[in-house]
CSV table of C-alpha atoms in Angstrom, one decimal:
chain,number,residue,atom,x,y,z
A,581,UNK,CA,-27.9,-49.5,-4.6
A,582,UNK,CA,-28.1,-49.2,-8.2
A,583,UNK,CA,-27.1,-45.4,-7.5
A,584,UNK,CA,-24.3,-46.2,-5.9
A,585,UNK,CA,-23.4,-48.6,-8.7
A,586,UNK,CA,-23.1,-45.8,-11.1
A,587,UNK,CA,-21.7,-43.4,-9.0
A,588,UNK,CA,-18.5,-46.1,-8.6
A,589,UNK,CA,-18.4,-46.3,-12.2
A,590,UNK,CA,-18.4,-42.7,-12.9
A,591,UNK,CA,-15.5,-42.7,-10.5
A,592,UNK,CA,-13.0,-45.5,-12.0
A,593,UNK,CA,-11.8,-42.6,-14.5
A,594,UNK,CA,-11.0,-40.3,-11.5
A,595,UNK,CA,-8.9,-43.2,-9.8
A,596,UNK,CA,-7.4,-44.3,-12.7
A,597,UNK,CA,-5.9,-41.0,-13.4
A,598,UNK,CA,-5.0,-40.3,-10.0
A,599,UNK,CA,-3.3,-43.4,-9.8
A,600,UNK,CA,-0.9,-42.4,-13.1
A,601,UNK,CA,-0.3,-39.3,-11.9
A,602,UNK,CA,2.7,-40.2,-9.5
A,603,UNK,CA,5.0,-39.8,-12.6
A,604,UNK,CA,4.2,-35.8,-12.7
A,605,UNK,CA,4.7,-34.6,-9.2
A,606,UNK,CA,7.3,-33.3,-6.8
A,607,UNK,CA,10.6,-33.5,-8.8
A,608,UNK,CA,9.5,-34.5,-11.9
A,609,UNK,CA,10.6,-30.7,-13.3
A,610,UNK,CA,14.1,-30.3,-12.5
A,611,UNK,CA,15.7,-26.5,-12.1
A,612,UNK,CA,19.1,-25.6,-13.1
A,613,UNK,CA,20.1,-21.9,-12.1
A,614,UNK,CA,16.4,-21.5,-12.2
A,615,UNK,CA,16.1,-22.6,-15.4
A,616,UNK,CA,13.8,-25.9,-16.1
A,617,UNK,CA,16.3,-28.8,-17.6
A,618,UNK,CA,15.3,-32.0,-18.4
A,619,UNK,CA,19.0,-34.3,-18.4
A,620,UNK,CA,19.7,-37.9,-19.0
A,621,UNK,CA,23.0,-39.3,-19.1
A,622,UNK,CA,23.3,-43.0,-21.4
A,623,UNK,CA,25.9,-45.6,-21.4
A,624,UNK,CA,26.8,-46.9,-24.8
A,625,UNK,CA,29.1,-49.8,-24.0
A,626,UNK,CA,31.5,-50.4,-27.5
A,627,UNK,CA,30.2,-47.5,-29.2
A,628,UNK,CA,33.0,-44.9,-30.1
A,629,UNK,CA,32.2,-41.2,-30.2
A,630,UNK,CA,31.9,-40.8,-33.8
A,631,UNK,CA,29.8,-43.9,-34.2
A,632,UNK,CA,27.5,-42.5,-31.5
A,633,UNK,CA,27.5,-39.2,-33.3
A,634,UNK,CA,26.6,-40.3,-36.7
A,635,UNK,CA,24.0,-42.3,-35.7
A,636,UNK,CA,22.2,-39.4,-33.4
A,637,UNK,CA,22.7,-36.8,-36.0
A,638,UNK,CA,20.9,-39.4,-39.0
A,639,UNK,CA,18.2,-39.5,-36.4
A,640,UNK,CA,17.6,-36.0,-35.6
A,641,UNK,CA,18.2,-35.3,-39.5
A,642,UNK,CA,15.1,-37.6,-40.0
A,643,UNK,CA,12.8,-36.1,-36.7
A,644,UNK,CA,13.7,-32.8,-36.6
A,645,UNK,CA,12.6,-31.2,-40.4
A,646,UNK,CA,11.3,-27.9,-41.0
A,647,UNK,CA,7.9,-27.2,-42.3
A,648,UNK,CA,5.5,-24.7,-43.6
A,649,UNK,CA,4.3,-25.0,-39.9
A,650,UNK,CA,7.0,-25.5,-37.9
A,651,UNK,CA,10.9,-24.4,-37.8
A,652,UNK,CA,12.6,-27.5,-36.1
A,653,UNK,CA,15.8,-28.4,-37.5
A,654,UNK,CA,19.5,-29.7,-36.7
A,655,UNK,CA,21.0,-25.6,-35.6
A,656,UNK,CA,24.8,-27.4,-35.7
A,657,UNK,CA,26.6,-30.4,-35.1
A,658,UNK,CA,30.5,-30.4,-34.4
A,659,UNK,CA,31.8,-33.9,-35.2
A,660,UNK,CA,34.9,-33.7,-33.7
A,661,UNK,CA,33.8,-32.2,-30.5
A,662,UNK,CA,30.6,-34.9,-30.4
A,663,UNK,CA,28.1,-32.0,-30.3
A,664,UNK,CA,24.4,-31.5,-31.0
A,665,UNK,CA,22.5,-28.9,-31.2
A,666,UNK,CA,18.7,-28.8,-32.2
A,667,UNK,CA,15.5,-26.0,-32.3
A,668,UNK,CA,12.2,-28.4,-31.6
A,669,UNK,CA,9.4,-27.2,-32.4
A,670,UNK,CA,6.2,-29.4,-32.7
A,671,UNK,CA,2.4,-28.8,-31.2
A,672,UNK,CA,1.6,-30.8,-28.2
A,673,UNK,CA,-2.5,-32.1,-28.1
A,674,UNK,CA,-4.3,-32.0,-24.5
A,675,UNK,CA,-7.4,-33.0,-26.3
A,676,UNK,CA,-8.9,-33.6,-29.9
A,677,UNK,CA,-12.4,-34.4,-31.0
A,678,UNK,CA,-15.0,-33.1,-34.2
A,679,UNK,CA,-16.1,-29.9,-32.4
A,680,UNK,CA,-13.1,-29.1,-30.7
A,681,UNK,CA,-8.9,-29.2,-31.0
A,682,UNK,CA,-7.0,-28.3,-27.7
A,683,UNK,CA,-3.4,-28.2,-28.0
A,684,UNK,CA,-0.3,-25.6,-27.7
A,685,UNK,CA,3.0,-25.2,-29.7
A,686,UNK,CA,5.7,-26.1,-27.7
A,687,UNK,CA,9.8,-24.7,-28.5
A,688,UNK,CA,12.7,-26.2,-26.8
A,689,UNK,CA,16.0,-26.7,-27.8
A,690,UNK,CA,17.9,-30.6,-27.0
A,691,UNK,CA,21.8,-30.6,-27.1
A,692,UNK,CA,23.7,-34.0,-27.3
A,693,UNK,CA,27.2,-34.1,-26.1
A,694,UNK,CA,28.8,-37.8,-27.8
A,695,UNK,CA,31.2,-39.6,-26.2
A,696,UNK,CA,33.4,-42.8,-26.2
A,697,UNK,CA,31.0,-45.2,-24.8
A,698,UNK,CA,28.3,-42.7,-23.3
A,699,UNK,CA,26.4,-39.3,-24.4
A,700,UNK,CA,24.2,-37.2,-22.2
A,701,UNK,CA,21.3,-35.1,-23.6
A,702,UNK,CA,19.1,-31.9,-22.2
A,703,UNK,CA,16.2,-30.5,-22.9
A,704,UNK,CA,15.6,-27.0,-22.0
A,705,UNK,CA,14.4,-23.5,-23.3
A,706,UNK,CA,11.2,-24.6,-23.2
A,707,UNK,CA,8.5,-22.3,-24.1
A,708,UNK,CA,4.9,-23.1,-25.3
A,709,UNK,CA,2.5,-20.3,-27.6
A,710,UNK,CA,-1.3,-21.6,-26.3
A,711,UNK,CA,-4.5,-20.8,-28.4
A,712,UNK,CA,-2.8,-19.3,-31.3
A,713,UNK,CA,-5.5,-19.0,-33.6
A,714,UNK,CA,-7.6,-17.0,-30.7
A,715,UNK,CA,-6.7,-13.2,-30.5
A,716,UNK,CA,-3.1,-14.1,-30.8
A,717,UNK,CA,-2.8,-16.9,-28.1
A,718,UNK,CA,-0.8,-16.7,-24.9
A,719,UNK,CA,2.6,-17.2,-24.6
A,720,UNK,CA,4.6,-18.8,-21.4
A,721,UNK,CA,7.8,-20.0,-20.6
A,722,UNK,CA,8.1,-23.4,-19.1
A,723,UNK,CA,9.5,-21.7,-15.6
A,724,UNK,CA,6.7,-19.5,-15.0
A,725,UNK,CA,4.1,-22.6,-15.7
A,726,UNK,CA,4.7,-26.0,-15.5
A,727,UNK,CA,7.1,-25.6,-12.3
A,728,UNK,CA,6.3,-27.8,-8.9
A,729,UNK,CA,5.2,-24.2,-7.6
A,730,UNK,CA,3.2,-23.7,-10.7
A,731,UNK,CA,1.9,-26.5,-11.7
A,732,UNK,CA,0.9,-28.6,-8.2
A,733,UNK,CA,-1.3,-27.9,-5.5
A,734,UNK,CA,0.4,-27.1,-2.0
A,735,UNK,CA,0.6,-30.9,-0.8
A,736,UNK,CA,1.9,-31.7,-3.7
A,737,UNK,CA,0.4,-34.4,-4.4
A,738,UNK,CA,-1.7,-33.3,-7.6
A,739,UNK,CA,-1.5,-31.7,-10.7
A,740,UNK,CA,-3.5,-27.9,-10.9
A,741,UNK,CA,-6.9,-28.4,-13.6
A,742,UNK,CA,-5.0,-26.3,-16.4
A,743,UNK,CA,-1.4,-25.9,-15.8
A,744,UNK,CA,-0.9,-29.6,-14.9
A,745,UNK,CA,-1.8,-30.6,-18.2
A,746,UNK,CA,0.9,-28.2,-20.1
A,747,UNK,CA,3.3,-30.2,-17.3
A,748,UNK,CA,1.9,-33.7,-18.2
A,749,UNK,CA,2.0,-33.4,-21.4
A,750,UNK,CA,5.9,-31.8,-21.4
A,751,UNK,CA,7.0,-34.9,-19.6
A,752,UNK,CA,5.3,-37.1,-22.0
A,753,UNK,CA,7.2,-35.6,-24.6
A,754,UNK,CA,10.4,-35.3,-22.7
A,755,UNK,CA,10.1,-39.5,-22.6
A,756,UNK,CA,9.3,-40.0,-26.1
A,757,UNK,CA,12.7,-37.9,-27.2
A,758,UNK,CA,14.7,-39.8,-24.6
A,759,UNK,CA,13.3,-43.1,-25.2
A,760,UNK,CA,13.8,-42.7,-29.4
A,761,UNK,CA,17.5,-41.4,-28.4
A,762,UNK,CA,17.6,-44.7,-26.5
A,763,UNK,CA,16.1,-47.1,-28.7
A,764,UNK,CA,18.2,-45.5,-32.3
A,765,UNK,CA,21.3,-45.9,-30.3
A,766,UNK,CA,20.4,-49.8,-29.1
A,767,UNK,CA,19.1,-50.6,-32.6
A,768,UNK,CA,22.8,-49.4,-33.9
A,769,UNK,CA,24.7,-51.6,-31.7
A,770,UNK,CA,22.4,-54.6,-32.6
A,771,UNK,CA,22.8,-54.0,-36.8
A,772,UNK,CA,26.7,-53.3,-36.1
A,773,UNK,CA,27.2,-56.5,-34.1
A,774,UNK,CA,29.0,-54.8,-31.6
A,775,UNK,CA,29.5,-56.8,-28.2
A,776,UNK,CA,30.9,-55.0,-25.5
A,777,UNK,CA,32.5,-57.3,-23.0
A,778,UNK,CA,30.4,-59.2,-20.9
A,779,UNK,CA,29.3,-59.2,-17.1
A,780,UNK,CA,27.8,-61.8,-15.2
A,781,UNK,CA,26.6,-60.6,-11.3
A,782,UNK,CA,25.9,-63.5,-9.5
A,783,UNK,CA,22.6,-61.9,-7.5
A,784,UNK,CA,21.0,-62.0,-11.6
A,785,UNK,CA,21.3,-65.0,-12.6
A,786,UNK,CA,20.6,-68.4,-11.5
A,787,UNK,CA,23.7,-71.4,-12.6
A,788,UNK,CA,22.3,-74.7,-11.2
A,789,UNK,CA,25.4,-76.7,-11.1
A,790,UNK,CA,25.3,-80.7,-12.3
A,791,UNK,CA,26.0,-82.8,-10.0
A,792,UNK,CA,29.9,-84.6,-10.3
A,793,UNK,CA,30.7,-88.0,-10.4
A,794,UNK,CA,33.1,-89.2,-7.2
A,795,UNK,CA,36.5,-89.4,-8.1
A,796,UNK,CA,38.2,-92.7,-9.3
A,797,UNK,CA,41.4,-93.1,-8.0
A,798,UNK,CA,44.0,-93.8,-10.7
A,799,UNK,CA,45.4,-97.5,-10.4
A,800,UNK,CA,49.0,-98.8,-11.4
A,801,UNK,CA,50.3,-102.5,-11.6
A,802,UNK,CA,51.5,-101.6,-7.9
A,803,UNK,CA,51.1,-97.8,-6.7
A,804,UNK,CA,47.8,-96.7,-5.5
A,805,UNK,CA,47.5,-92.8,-6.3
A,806,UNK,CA,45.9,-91.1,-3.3
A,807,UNK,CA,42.6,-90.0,-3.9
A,808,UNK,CA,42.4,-85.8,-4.2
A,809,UNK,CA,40.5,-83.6,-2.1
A,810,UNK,CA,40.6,-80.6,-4.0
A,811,UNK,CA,36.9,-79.1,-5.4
A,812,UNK,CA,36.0,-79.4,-8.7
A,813,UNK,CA,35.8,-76.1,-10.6
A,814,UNK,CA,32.4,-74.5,-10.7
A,815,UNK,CA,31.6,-73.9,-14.5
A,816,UNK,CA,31.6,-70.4,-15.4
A,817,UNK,CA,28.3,-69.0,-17.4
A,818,UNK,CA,30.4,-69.0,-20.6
A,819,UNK,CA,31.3,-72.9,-20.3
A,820,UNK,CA,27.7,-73.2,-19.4
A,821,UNK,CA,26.0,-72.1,-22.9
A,822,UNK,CA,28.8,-73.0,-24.6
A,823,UNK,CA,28.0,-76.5,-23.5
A,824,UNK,CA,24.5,-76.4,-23.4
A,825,UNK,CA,22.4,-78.6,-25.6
A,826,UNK,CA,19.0,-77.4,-25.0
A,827,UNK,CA,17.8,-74.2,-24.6
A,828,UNK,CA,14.3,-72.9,-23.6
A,829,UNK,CA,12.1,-70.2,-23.4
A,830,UNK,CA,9.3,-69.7,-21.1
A,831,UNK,CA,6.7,-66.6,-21.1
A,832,UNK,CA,3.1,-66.0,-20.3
A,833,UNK,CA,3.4,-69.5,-18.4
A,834,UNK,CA,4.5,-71.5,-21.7
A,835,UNK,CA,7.3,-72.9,-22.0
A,836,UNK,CA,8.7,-73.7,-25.6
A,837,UNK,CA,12.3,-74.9,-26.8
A,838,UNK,CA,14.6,-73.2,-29.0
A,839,UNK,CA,17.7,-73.7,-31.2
A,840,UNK,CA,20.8,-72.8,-29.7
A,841,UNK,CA,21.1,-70.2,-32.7
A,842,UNK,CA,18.6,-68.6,-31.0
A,843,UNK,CA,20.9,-67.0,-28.0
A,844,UNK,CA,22.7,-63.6,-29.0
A,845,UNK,CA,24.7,-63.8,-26.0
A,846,UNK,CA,24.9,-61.6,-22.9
A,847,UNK,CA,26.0,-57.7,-22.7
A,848,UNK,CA,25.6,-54.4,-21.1
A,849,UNK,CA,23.5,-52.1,-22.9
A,850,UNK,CA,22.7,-48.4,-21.5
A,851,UNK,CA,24.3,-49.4,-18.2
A,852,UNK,CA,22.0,-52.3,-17.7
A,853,UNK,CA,23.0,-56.2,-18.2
A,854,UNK,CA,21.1,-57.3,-21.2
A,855,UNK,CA,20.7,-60.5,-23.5
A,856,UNK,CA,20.0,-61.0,-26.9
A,857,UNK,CA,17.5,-63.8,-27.9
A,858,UNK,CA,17.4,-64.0,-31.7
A,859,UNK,CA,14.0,-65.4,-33.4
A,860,UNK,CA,13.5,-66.6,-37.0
A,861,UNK,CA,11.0,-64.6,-37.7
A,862,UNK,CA,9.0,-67.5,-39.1
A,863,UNK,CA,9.4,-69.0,-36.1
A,864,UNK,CA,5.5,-67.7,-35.0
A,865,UNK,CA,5.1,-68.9,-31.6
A,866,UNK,CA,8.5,-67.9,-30.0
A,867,UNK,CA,7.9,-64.7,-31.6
A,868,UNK,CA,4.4,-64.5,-30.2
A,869,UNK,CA,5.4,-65.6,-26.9
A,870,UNK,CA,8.0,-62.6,-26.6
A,871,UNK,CA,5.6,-59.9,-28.0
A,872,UNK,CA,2.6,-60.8,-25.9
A,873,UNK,CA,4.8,-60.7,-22.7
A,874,UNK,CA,6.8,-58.4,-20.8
A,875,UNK,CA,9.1,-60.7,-18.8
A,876,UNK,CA,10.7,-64.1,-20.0
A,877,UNK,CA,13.1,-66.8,-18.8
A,878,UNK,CA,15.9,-68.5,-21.1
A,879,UNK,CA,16.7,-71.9,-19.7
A,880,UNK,CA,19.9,-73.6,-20.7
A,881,UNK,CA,20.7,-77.7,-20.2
A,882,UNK,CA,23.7,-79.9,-20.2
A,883,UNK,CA,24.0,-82.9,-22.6
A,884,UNK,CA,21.0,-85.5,-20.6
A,885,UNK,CA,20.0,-83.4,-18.1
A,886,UNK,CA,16.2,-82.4,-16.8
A,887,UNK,CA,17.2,-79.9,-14.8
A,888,UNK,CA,18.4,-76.0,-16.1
A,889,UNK,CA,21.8,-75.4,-15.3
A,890,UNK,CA,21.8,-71.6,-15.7
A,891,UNK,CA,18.1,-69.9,-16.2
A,892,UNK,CA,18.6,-66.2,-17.0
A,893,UNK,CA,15.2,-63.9,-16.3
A,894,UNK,CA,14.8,-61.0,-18.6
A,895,UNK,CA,12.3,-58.4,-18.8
A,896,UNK,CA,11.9,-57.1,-22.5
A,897,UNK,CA,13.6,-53.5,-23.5
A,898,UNK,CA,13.0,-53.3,-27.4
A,899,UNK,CA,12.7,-55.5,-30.5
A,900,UNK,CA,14.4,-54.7,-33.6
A,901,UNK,CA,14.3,-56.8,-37.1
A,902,UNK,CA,17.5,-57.8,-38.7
A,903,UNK,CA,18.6,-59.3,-41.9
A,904,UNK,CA,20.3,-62.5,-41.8
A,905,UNK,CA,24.2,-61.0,-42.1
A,906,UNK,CA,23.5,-59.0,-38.8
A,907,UNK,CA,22.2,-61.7,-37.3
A,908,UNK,CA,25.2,-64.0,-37.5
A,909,UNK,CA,27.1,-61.2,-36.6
A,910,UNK,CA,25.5,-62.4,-33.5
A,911,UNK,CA,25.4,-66.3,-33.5
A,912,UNK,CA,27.5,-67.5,-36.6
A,913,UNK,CA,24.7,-70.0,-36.5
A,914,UNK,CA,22.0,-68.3,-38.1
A,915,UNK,CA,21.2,-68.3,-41.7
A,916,UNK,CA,22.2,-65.3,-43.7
A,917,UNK,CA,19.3,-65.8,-46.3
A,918,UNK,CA,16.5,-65.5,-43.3
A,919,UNK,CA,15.3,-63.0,-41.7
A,920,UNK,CA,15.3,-62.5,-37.8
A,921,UNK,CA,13.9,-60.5,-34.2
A,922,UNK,CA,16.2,-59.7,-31.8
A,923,UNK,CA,14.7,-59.2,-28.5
A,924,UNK,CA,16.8,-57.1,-25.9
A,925,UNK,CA,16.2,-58.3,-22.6
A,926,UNK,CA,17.2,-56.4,-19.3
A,927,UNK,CA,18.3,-59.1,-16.3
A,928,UNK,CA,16.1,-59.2,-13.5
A,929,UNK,CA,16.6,-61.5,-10.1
């Protein structure tokens, strides 16, 4: 028994990896004309061309410098086309420890294309130099290894022992470019204030509507009006936090009120529906509540009510810490002198 113990034990590694692997297979390496190309497209909503551009080419500036080791730099960058272009160079580790150091050097170029509203990136040219400092290393290109043919076994359903990890790795990287291109560009809008217009679908969020009062017919010294039959008006989502009083936030199974200069509003960011929840950042336990936890809930009530009239569920995108002016850019409630989180939310049913 107790060998069976430790043979389970020995095995949690194995499943573990196994189970992260579905990110890696079939598909994960696209070809374009035979060429491996990793694309994204992202929707800025309210961002103009030359905003988008300025802010992408500060950032590959800053991430892309050259070195004694390494040659990665900006190659061009047309502003009034909305173009892009840069040389990456950088070494990527499979494994690092006091005896030994396993990693390769990895080339690829990344072109931006800027656009009103939108900007799409590749990756491609990838090429990796492996062992360097051994006899001169081995050099591949990323078609000849890290392909689905290449870098998977025939069911392909796992990665090969020493190819798979050039391919693991590549992908790894590939999300860490996108996701920064992704995040720089979401932390813009927030410090510009910019608020594109907003969208409310109806399957996302939840408007609980008050009950009404019956009519009361109006009454004249001798004329009875009739009483209507017409419907009153649902109350839009606007009129709805507009008139709100209260406002809560609930996470991690707490649920804990908030001022209504707390709420950033509601907007599309990267094609997604988003809200903004802005946080003193002396306010500790709202702050903790949104950092410990993934997914939240924002709750808003009418003037005496119990009961939520509209309760919007989120799941958390990014934080980003702005100054007071940026902030009220936002709600003109906050307080320029403090100092505040603003946590992007995507909406989730």
């Amino acid at each position: 028994m107790k060998k069976i113990i430790i043979l389970l034990f020995l095995c949690f590694p194995i499943l573990a990896k196994a189970q992260t692997d579905s990110k890696y297979l079939e598909g994960a390496v696209s070809l374009s004309d035979g060429k491996v190309v990793f694309s994204t497209e992202m929707q800025v909503p309210a961002m103009t061309k030359e905003q988008i551009f300025e802010t992408l080419l500060e950032w590959a500036n800053k991430r892309f410098q050259p070195t004694e080791k390494f040659k990665a730099r900006v190659l061009y960058s047309d502003k009034e086309h909305g173009g892009i272009a840069i040389n990456g160079e950088e070494y990527m580790v499979f494994n690092s420890s006091a005896l030994s150091l396993d990693r390769t050097r990895i080339y690829y170029m990344l072109s931006i294309n800027c656009e009103d509203n939108q900007c799409k990136i590749s990756m491609n040219r990838l090429r990796y130099w492996y062992d360097e400092n051994r006899n001169g290393g081995q050099k591949y290109t990323a078609e000849e290894w890290i392909t689905d043919d290449m870098a998977l076994n025939k069911a392909k359903t796992k990665l090969m022992p020493i190819v798979g990890k050039f391919r693991r790795k590549t992908i790894d990287l590939k999300d860490e470019l996108f996701n920064e291109i992704r995040s720089t560009l979401g932390n813009q809008m927030i410090a510009l204030g910019l608020k594109p217009a907003p969208t409310t679908p109806e399957s996302q969020v939840a408007i609980v509507q008050q009950p009404v009062a019956p009519a009361v017919p109006a009454v004249t010294e001798t004329v009875q009006a009739p009483a209507t039959t017409e419907k009153p008006q649902p109350k839009t989502e606007a009129d709805l936090t507009l008139q709100a009083t209260r406002i809560t936030l609930t996470a991690g199974g707490e649920t804990l009120e908030i001022g209504k200069e707390c709420w950033g509003g509601k907007n599309q960011l990267f094609g997604k529906d988003v809200t903004y929840c802005i946080i003193d950042t002396q306010k500790a336990m709202a702050n903790m509540l949104l950092v410990q936890n993934d997914t939240y809930s924002i709750s808003f009530y009418l003037p005496q009510s119990s009961t939520p009239c509209m309760v919007i569920n989120c799941k958390k995108m990014m934080l980003q810490n702005v100054k007071g002016e940026e902030a009220k850019k936002m709600n003109p409630a906050c307080d320029a002198n403090k100092a505040y989180n603003v946590y992007v939310g995507e909406i989730v049913k």
